[in-house]
Tab-separated table of N, CA and C in Angstrom:
chain	number	residue	atom	x	y	z
A	29	MET	N	5.697	-3.256	18.079
A	29	MET	CA	5.814	-2.181	17.131
A	29	MET	C	7.288	-2.034	16.771
A	30	VAL	N	7.529	-1.821	15.513
A	30	VAL	CA	8.880	-1.606	15.003
A	30	VAL	C	8.948	-0.189	14.465
A	31	ASP	N	9.910	0.593	14.916
A	31	ASP	CA	10.119	1.940	14.406
A	31	ASP	C	11.154	1.900	13.297
A	32	ALA	N	10.873	2.603	12.208
A	32	ALA	CA	11.807	2.679	11.088
A	32	ALA	C	11.717	4.078	10.493
A	33	ALA	N	12.760	4.474	9.813
A	33	ALA	CA	12.786	5.785	9.179
A	33	ALA	C	13.383	5.659	7.786
A	34	CYS	N	12.828	6.412	6.866
A	34	CYS	CA	13.375	6.463	5.512
A	34	CYS	C	14.563	7.418	5.512
A	35	CYS	N	15.587	7.035	4.803
A	35	CYS	CA	16.749	7.902	4.685
A	35	CYS	C	17.305	7.721	3.275
A	36	GLY	N	18.239	8.527	2.945
A	36	GLY	CA	18.826	8.423	1.618
A	36	GLY	C	18.269	9.481	0.694
A	37	PRO	N	18.650	9.398	-0.563
A	37	PRO	CA	18.212	10.424	-1.512
A	37	PRO	C	16.707	10.321	-1.766
A	38	PRO	N	16.077	11.438	-2.063
A	38	PRO	CA	14.633	11.406	-2.332
A	38	PRO	C	14.318	10.681	-3.629
A	39	GLY	N	13.193	10.020	-3.636
A	39	GLY	CA	12.750	9.350	-4.854
A	39	GLY	C	12.176	10.356	-5.836
A	40	PRO	N	12.001	9.939	-7.081
A	40	PRO	CA	11.468	10.856	-8.082
A	40	PRO	C	9.963	11.066	-7.915
A	41	CYS	N	9.484	12.150	-8.447
A	41	CYS	CA	8.051	12.437	-8.465
A	41	CYS	C	7.344	11.341	-9.262
A	42	PRO	N	6.228	10.801	-8.770
A	42	PRO	CA	5.534	9.736	-9.491
A	42	PRO	C	4.999	10.155	-10.866
A	43	LEU	N	4.744	11.454	-11.059
A	43	LEU	CA	4.213	11.903	-12.352
A	43	LEU	C	5.295	12.294	-13.352
A	44	CYS	N	6.205	13.178	-12.925
A	44	CYS	CA	7.179	13.704	-13.894
A	44	CYS	C	8.554	13.053	-13.783
A	45	GLN	N	8.768	12.212	-12.752
A	45	GLN	CA	10.025	11.500	-12.529
A	45	GLN	C	11.200	12.422	-12.208
A	46	HIS	N	10.937	13.669	-11.862
A	46	HIS	CA	12.006	14.602	-11.494
A	46	HIS	C	12.332	14.421	-10.015
A	47	PRO	N	13.618	14.319	-9.641
A	47	PRO	CA	13.959	14.142	-8.224
A	47	PRO	C	13.656	15.407	-7.413
A	48	ALA	N	13.264	15.210	-6.177
A	48	ALA	CA	12.929	16.330	-5.305
A	48	ALA	C	14.187	16.995	-4.771
A	49	ALA	N	14.054	18.271	-4.469
A	49	ALA	CA	15.154	19.013	-3.880
A	49	ALA	C	14.796	19.519	-2.483
A	50	ARG	N	13.481	19.541	-2.148
A	50	ARG	CA	13.054	20.095	-0.868
A	50	ARG	C	12.085	19.158	-0.153
A	51	VAL	N	12.233	19.080	1.174
A	51	VAL	CA	11.313	18.314	2.009
A	51	VAL	C	10.198	19.244	2.466
A	52	HIS	N	8.955	18.807	2.319
A	52	HIS	CA	7.802	19.590	2.759
A	52	HIS	C	7.536	19.338	4.246
A	53	ILE	N	7.440	18.056	4.625
A	53	ILE	CA	7.136	17.688	6.005
A	53	ILE	C	7.553	16.241	6.239
A	54	ARG	N	7.773	15.894	7.491
A	54	ARG	CA	8.026	14.503	7.881
A	54	ARG	C	6.839	14.049	8.712
A	55	SER	N	6.414	12.812	8.509
A	55	SER	CA	5.261	12.304	9.257
A	55	SER	C	5.429	10.813	9.515
A	56	TRP	N	4.557	10.270	10.360
A	56	TRP	CA	4.579	8.845	10.691
A	56	TRP	C	3.489	8.127	9.922
A	57	ARG	N	3.813	6.948	9.400
A	57	ARG	CA	2.829	6.032	8.816
A	57	ARG	C	2.839	4.769	9.649
A	58	HIS	N	1.666	4.218	9.891
A	58	HIS	CA	1.563	2.955	10.620
A	58	HIS	C	1.162	1.883	9.615
A	59	ILE	N	2.057	0.927	9.399
A	59	ILE	CA	1.863	-0.120	8.406
A	59	ILE	C	1.640	-1.444	9.133
A	60	ALA	N	0.503	-2.088	8.875
A	60	ALA	CA	0.215	-3.389	9.478
A	60	ALA	C	1.019	-4.455	8.735
A	61	GLY	N	1.753	-5.243	9.471
A	61	GLY	CA	2.555	-6.303	8.881
A	61	GLY	C	1.978	-7.671	9.188
A	62	LEU	N	2.688	-8.709	8.808
A	62	LEU	CA	2.270	-10.076	9.115
A	62	LEU	C	2.447	-10.355	10.605
A	63	PRO	N	1.558	-11.149	11.204
A	63	PRO	CA	1.735	-11.506	12.611
A	63	PRO	C	3.050	-12.261	12.806
A	64	ALA	N	3.691	-12.034	13.945
A	64	ALA	CA	4.945	-12.718	14.267
A	64	ALA	C	4.808	-13.358	15.644
A	65	SER	N	4.989	-14.671	15.726
A	65	SER	CA	4.886	-15.416	16.983
A	65	SER	C	3.556	-15.185	17.685
A	66	GLY	N	2.485	-15.114	16.905
A	66	GLY	CA	1.158	-14.936	17.472
A	66	GLY	C	0.864	-13.531	17.968
A	67	ARG	N	1.682	-12.572	17.608
A	67	ARG	CA	1.487	-11.193	18.047
A	67	ARG	C	1.336	-10.281	16.841
A	68	GLN	N	0.590	-9.213	17.041
A	68	GLN	CA	0.413	-8.235	15.972
A	68	GLN	C	1.729	-7.531	15.678
A	69	MET	N	1.920	-7.205	14.407
A	69	MET	CA	3.132	-6.503	13.996
A	69	MET	C	2.724	-5.201	13.322
A	70	VAL	N	3.240	-4.100	13.828
A	70	VAL	CA	2.996	-2.790	13.235
A	70	VAL	C	4.348	-2.133	13.012
A	71	VAL	N	4.542	-1.617	11.809
A	71	VAL	CA	5.748	-0.869	11.501
A	71	VAL	C	5.377	0.610	11.539
A	72	ARG	N	6.010	1.338	12.433
A	72	ARG	CA	5.807	2.787	12.497
A	72	ARG	C	6.930	3.404	11.684
A	73	LEU	N	6.572	3.915	10.523
A	73	LEU	CA	7.551	4.348	9.529
A	73	LEU	C	7.558	5.871	9.421
A	74	ARG	N	8.714	6.464	9.595
A	74	ARG	CA	8.872	7.912	9.442
A	74	ARG	C	9.162	8.192	7.967
A	75	VAL	N	8.262	8.910	7.309
A	75	VAL	CA	8.418	9.194	5.882
A	75	VAL	C	8.503	10.700	5.654
A	76	ARG	N	8.999	11.042	4.490
A	76	ARG	CA	9.115	12.442	4.103
A	76	ARG	C	8.146	12.727	2.955
A	77	ARG	N	7.550	13.906	2.997
A	77	ARG	CA	6.738	14.401	1.876
A	77	ARG	C	7.571	15.474	1.198
A	78	PHE	N	7.731	15.328	-0.115
A	78	PHE	CA	8.586	16.227	-0.875
A	78	PHE	C	7.766	17.168	-1.750
A	79	PHE	N	8.355	18.313	-2.059
A	79	PHE	CA	7.801	19.217	-3.054
A	79	PHE	C	8.278	18.764	-4.432
A	80	CYS	N	7.409	18.842	-5.425
A	80	CYS	CA	7.837	18.689	-6.817
A	80	CYS	C	7.959	20.098	-7.372
A	81	ASP	N	9.171	20.498	-7.700
A	81	ASP	CA	9.437	21.878	-8.107
A	81	ASP	C	9.276	22.120	-9.605
A	82	GLN	N	8.822	21.125	-10.344
A	82	GLN	CA	8.622	21.306	-11.776
A	82	GLN	C	7.319	22.073	-12.017
A	83	SER	N	7.397	23.188	-12.689
A	83	SER	CA	6.205	24.022	-12.904
A	83	SER	C	5.172	23.330	-13.800
A	84	GLN	N	5.605	22.419	-14.680
A	84	GLN	CA	4.675	21.728	-15.572
A	84	GLN	C	3.971	20.557	-14.892
A	85	CYS	N	4.457	20.104	-13.754
A	85	CYS	CA	3.909	18.927	-13.088
A	85	CYS	C	2.674	19.312	-12.278
A	86	ARG	N	1.616	18.500	-12.384
A	86	ARG	CA	0.377	18.751	-11.648
A	86	ARG	C	0.510	18.418	-10.171
A	87	ARG	N	1.402	17.509	-9.838
A	87	ARG	CA	1.563	17.081	-8.445
A	87	ARG	C	2.470	18.075	-7.724
A	88	GLN	N	1.965	18.644	-6.647
A	88	GLN	CA	2.757	19.621	-5.900
A	88	GLN	C	3.619	18.945	-4.836
A	89	THR	N	3.072	17.920	-4.170
A	89	THR	CA	3.834	17.178	-3.169
A	89	THR	C	3.601	15.688	-3.357
A	90	TYR	N	4.507	14.904	-2.833
A	90	TYR	CA	4.356	13.443	-2.869
A	90	TYR	C	5.131	12.829	-1.713
A	91	VAL	N	4.685	11.653	-1.275
A	91	VAL	CA	5.307	10.951	-0.158
A	91	VAL	C	6.207	9.855	-0.707
A	92	GLU	N	7.381	9.720	-0.103
A	92	GLU	CA	8.283	8.658	-0.540
A	92	GLU	C	7.695	7.290	-0.171
A	93	GLN	N	7.974	6.301	-0.997
A	93	GLN	CA	7.520	4.929	-0.779
A	93	GLN	C	8.742	4.040	-0.540
A	94	VAL	N	8.547	3.014	0.271
A	94	VAL	CA	9.611	2.047	0.540
A	94	VAL	C	9.329	0.811	-0.303
A	95	ALA	N	10.228	0.506	-1.224
A	95	ALA	CA	10.029	-0.630	-2.127
A	95	ALA	C	9.871	-1.921	-1.333
A	96	GLY	N	8.839	-2.685	-1.657
A	96	GLY	CA	8.598	-3.961	-1.005
A	96	GLY	C	7.838	-3.864	0.305
A	97	LEU	N	7.570	-2.640	0.792
A	97	LEU	CA	6.847	-2.482	2.051
A	97	LEU	C	5.578	-1.663	1.877
A	98	THR	N	5.676	-0.521	1.222
A	98	THR	CA	4.527	0.382	1.145
A	98	THR	C	4.076	0.608	-0.289
A	99	GLU	N	2.814	0.982	-0.401
A	99	GLU	CA	2.209	1.444	-1.646
A	99	GLU	C	1.392	2.685	-1.292
A	100	PRO	N	1.127	3.556	-2.254
A	100	PRO	CA	0.327	4.735	-1.936
A	100	PRO	C	-1.042	4.361	-1.361
A	101	ARG	N	-1.426	5.048	-0.306
A	101	ARG	CA	-2.734	4.918	0.349
A	101	ARG	C	-3.018	3.536	0.944
A	102	ARG	N	-2.036	2.709	1.184
A	102	ARG	CA	-2.225	1.395	1.810
A	102	ARG	C	-1.766	1.454	3.257
A	103	ARG	N	-2.508	0.791	4.136
A	103	ARG	CA	-2.132	0.735	5.544
A	103	ARG	C	-1.625	-0.644	5.940
A	104	THR	N	-1.477	-1.527	4.980
A	104	THR	CA	-0.922	-2.849	5.239
A	104	THR	C	0.330	-3.016	4.396
A	105	SER	N	1.253	-3.823	4.895
A	105	SER	CA	2.455	-4.090	4.113
A	105	SER	C	2.073	-4.939	2.903
A	106	MET	N	2.926	-4.958	1.915
A	106	MET	CA	2.650	-5.745	0.715
A	106	MET	C	2.602	-7.232	1.056
A	107	ALA	N	3.423	-7.689	2.008
A	107	ALA	CA	3.416	-9.098	2.418
A	107	ALA	C	2.105	-9.450	3.105
A	108	ALA	N	1.610	-8.573	3.994
A	108	ALA	CA	0.337	-8.826	4.672
A	108	ALA	C	-0.815	-8.804	3.679
A	109	GLN	N	-0.775	-7.882	2.733
A	109	GLN	CA	-1.829	-7.804	1.714
A	109	GLN	C	-1.853	-9.082	0.879
A	110	SER	N	-0.688	-9.575	0.506
A	110	SER	CA	-0.598	-10.808	-0.272
A	110	SER	C	-1.145	-12.002	0.514
A	111	ALA	N	-0.807	-12.080	1.800
A	111	ALA	CA	-1.306	-13.177	2.630
A	111	ALA	C	-2.820	-13.108	2.789
A	112	MET	N	-3.361	-11.898	2.980
A	112	MET	CA	-4.808	-11.753	3.121
A	112	MET	C	-5.524	-12.105	1.813
A	113	ARG	N	-4.919	-11.750	0.686
A	113	ARG	CA	-5.519	-12.117	-0.601
A	113	ARG	C	-5.539	-13.639	-0.769
A	114	SER	N	-4.475	-14.295	-0.360
A	114	SER	CA	-4.440	-15.757	-0.457
A	114	SER	C	-5.544	-16.383	0.371
A	115	VAL	N	-5.753	-15.883	1.578
A	115	VAL	CA	-6.826	-16.389	2.433
A	115	VAL	C	-8.177	-16.113	1.790
A	116	ALA	N	-8.356	-14.915	1.241
A	116	ALA	CA	-9.631	-14.564	0.614
A	116	ALA	C	-9.926	-15.460	-0.583
A	117	VAL	N	-8.914	-15.756	-1.390
A	117	VAL	CA	-9.127	-16.593	-2.568
A	117	VAL	C	-9.402	-18.035	-2.159
A	118	GLU	N	-8.668	-18.544	-1.188
A	118	GLU	CA	-8.820	-19.941	-0.778
A	118	GLU	C	-10.101	-20.192	0.017
A	119	LEU	N	-10.419	-19.290	0.946
A	119	LEU	CA	-11.528	-19.548	1.859
A	119	LEU	C	-12.780	-18.731	1.560
A	120	GLY	N	-12.645	-17.625	0.885
A	120	GLY	CA	-13.803	-16.785	0.622
A	120	GLY	C	-14.003	-15.762	1.728
A	121	GLY	N	-15.164	-15.103	1.720
A	121	GLY	CA	-15.447	-13.973	2.601
A	121	GLY	C	-15.503	-14.292	4.077
A	122	ARG	N	-16.605	-14.856	4.560
A	122	ARG	CA	-16.779	-15.071	6.006
A	122	ARG	C	-15.823	-16.118	6.578
A	123	PRO	N	-15.623	-17.270	5.920
A	123	PRO	CA	-14.633	-18.209	6.466
A	123	PRO	C	-13.236	-17.593	6.541
A	124	GLY	N	-12.872	-16.803	5.552
A	124	GLY	CA	-11.580	-16.129	5.580
A	124	GLY	C	-11.499	-15.132	6.716
A	125	GLN	N	-12.620	-14.443	6.975
A	125	GLN	CA	-12.660	-13.489	8.077
A	125	GLN	C	-12.456	-14.196	9.417
A	126	ARG	N	-13.153	-15.316	9.616
A	126	ARG	CA	-12.997	-16.071	10.869
A	126	ARG	C	-11.564	-16.587	11.024
A	127	ASN	N	-11.009	-17.145	9.948
A	127	ASN	CA	-9.646	-17.665	9.998
A	127	ASN	C	-8.650	-16.561	10.311
A	128	SER	N	-8.830	-15.402	9.727
A	128	SER	CA	-7.890	-14.305	9.931
A	128	SER	C	-7.984	-13.729	11.331
A	129	GLN	N	-9.166	-13.749	11.931
A	129	GLN	CA	-9.278	-13.291	13.312
A	129	GLN	C	-8.520	-14.241	14.230
A	130	ASP	N	-8.520	-15.534	13.903
A	130	ASP	CA	-7.744	-16.498	14.685
A	130	ASP	C	-6.238	-16.296	14.498
A	131	GLN	N	-5.833	-15.747	13.356
A	131	GLN	CA	-4.411	-15.583	13.040
A	131	GLN	C	-3.824	-14.272	13.557
A	132	VAL	N	-4.585	-13.499	14.313
A	132	VAL	CA	-4.135	-12.247	14.915
A	132	VAL	C	-3.762	-11.211	13.853
A	133	TRP	N	-4.555	-11.071	12.826
A	133	TRP	CA	-4.332	-9.985	11.867
A	133	TRP	C	-4.619	-8.694	12.604
A	134	ASN	N	-3.843	-7.679	12.373
A	134	ASN	CA	-4.045	-6.423	13.068
A	134	ASN	C	-4.715	-5.373	12.183
A	135	VAL	N	-5.545	-5.810	11.272
A	135	VAL	CA	-6.325	-4.895	10.444
A	135	VAL	C	-7.768	-5.344	10.482
A	136	GLU	N	-8.657	-4.402	10.225
A	136	GLU	CA	-10.066	-4.766	10.115
A	136	GLU	C	-10.244	-5.562	8.836
A	137	TRP	N	-10.799	-6.735	8.937
A	137	TRP	CA	-10.991	-7.612	7.792
A	137	TRP	C	-12.367	-7.360	7.206
A	138	ASP	N	-12.398	-7.121	5.939
A	138	ASP	CA	-13.660	-7.026	5.217
A	138	ASP	C	-13.513	-7.954	4.026
A	139	GLY	N	-14.060	-9.167	4.167
A	139	GLY	CA	-13.883	-10.196	3.146
A	139	GLY	C	-14.380	-9.781	1.779
A	140	SER	N	-15.530	-9.066	1.725
A	140	SER	CA	-16.055	-8.668	0.421
A	140	SER	C	-15.144	-7.642	-0.235
A	141	TRP	N	-14.594	-6.702	0.565
A	141	TRP	CA	-13.680	-5.716	0.000
A	141	TRP	C	-12.439	-6.406	-0.542
A	142	LEU	N	-11.924	-7.377	0.217
A	142	LEU	CA	-10.703	-8.051	-0.197
A	142	LEU	C	-10.926	-8.887	-1.449
A	143	LEU	N	-12.074	-9.546	-1.533
A	143	LEU	CA	-12.380	-10.310	-2.743
A	143	LEU	C	-12.536	-9.385	-3.939
A	144	ASN	N	-13.180	-8.232	-3.748
A	144	ASN	CA	-13.309	-7.263	-4.838
A	144	ASN	C	-11.944	-6.740	-5.253
A	145	ASP	N	-11.086	-6.446	-4.281
A	145	ASP	CA	-9.741	-5.968	-4.562
A	145	ASP	C	-8.953	-7.015	-5.342
A	146	THR	N	-9.101	-8.274	-4.955
A	146	THR	CA	-8.423	-9.375	-5.642
A	146	THR	C	-8.947	-9.529	-7.060
A	147	ALA	N	-10.272	-9.419	-7.224
A	147	ALA	CA	-10.865	-9.568	-8.554
A	147	ALA	C	-10.404	-8.464	-9.492
A	148	GLN	N	-10.263	-7.244	-8.979
A	148	GLN	CA	-9.801	-6.150	-9.821
A	148	GLN	C	-8.366	-6.374	-10.271
A	149	ASP	N	-7.530	-6.913	-9.379
A	149	ASP	CA	-6.141	-7.183	-9.745
A	149	ASP	C	-6.038	-8.290	-10.784
A	150	ALA	N	-6.963	-9.253	-10.722
A	150	ALA	CA	-6.889	-10.400	-11.607
A	150	ALA	C	-7.634	-10.184	-12.923
A	151	ALA	N	-8.384	-9.091	-13.032
A	151	ALA	CA	-9.169	-8.853	-14.237
A	151	ALA	C	-8.248	-8.617	-15.428
A	152	PRO	N	-8.533	-9.261	-16.566
A	152	PRO	CA	-7.693	-9.047	-17.742
A	152	PRO	C	-7.909	-7.654	-18.310
A	153	SER	N	-6.899	-7.120	-18.944
A	153	SER	CA	-7.013	-5.795	-19.528
A	153	SER	C	-7.898	-5.857	-20.775
A	154	GLU	N	-8.442	-4.696	-21.158
A	154	GLU	CA	-9.319	-4.638	-22.332
A	154	GLU	C	-8.565	-5.030	-23.601
A	155	SER	N	-7.305	-4.634	-23.699
A	155	SER	CA	-6.541	-4.968	-24.899
A	155	SER	C	-6.318	-6.475	-24.997
A	156	TRP	N	-6.105	-7.135	-23.855
A	156	TRP	CA	-5.924	-8.579	-23.872
A	156	TRP	C	-7.205	-9.262	-24.296
A	157	VAL	N	-8.353	-8.810	-23.782
A	157	VAL	CA	-9.650	-9.398	-24.150
A	157	VAL	C	-9.912	-9.197	-25.632
A	158	ALA	N	-9.630	-7.998	-26.140
A	158	ALA	CA	-9.857	-7.719	-27.563
A	158	ALA	C	-8.975	-8.605	-28.442
A	159	SER	N	-7.710	-8.787	-28.069
A	159	SER	CA	-6.839	-9.633	-28.878
A	159	SER	C	-7.244	-11.096	-28.783
A	160	ALA	N	-7.756	-11.516	-27.614
A	160	ALA	CA	-8.202	-12.900	-27.471
A	160	ALA	C	-9.437	-13.172	-28.320
A	161	LEU	N	-10.259	-12.135	-28.531
A	161	LEU	CA	-11.462	-12.282	-29.351
A	161	LEU	C	-11.179	-12.084	-30.832
A	162	GLY	N	-9.954	-11.710	-31.162
A	162	GLY	CA	-9.583	-11.537	-32.557
A	162	GLY	C	-9.849	-10.153	-33.077
A	163	CYS	N	-10.099	-9.204	-32.196
A	163	CYS	CA	-10.331	-7.819	-32.621
A	163	CYS	C	-8.999	-7.100	-32.743
A	164	PRO	N	-8.863	-6.223	-33.709
A	164	PRO	CA	-7.593	-5.500	-33.870
A	164	PRO	C	-7.393	-4.462	-32.796
């Protein structure tokens, strides 16, 4: 397990982009990382939840994100997510699940969920499909 803490100036609110002035609470996030030397890797990250003080903004609080490591509502690092997607695309559901259990992934593997997640990321946008079909 690796302990880390966020520090520095607060990031902007995801909705209104206004920087925070007040900390609401500090909490721990456990982020599953890539296996290292055949061992599970977990990053225990201390994050801050900030108040958004803009009266027009719908979001009252938000959690800071670490670029390149975290995304909202994800429990795996971006590197681990990318590696799992590669396995899912190359091997598919059950073979990918078996391979990943051998690789000491420290997350519950659900091959169908991962394939669905990958398919959603790869799906073309409606505007791209419309332009490809010649629709204005």
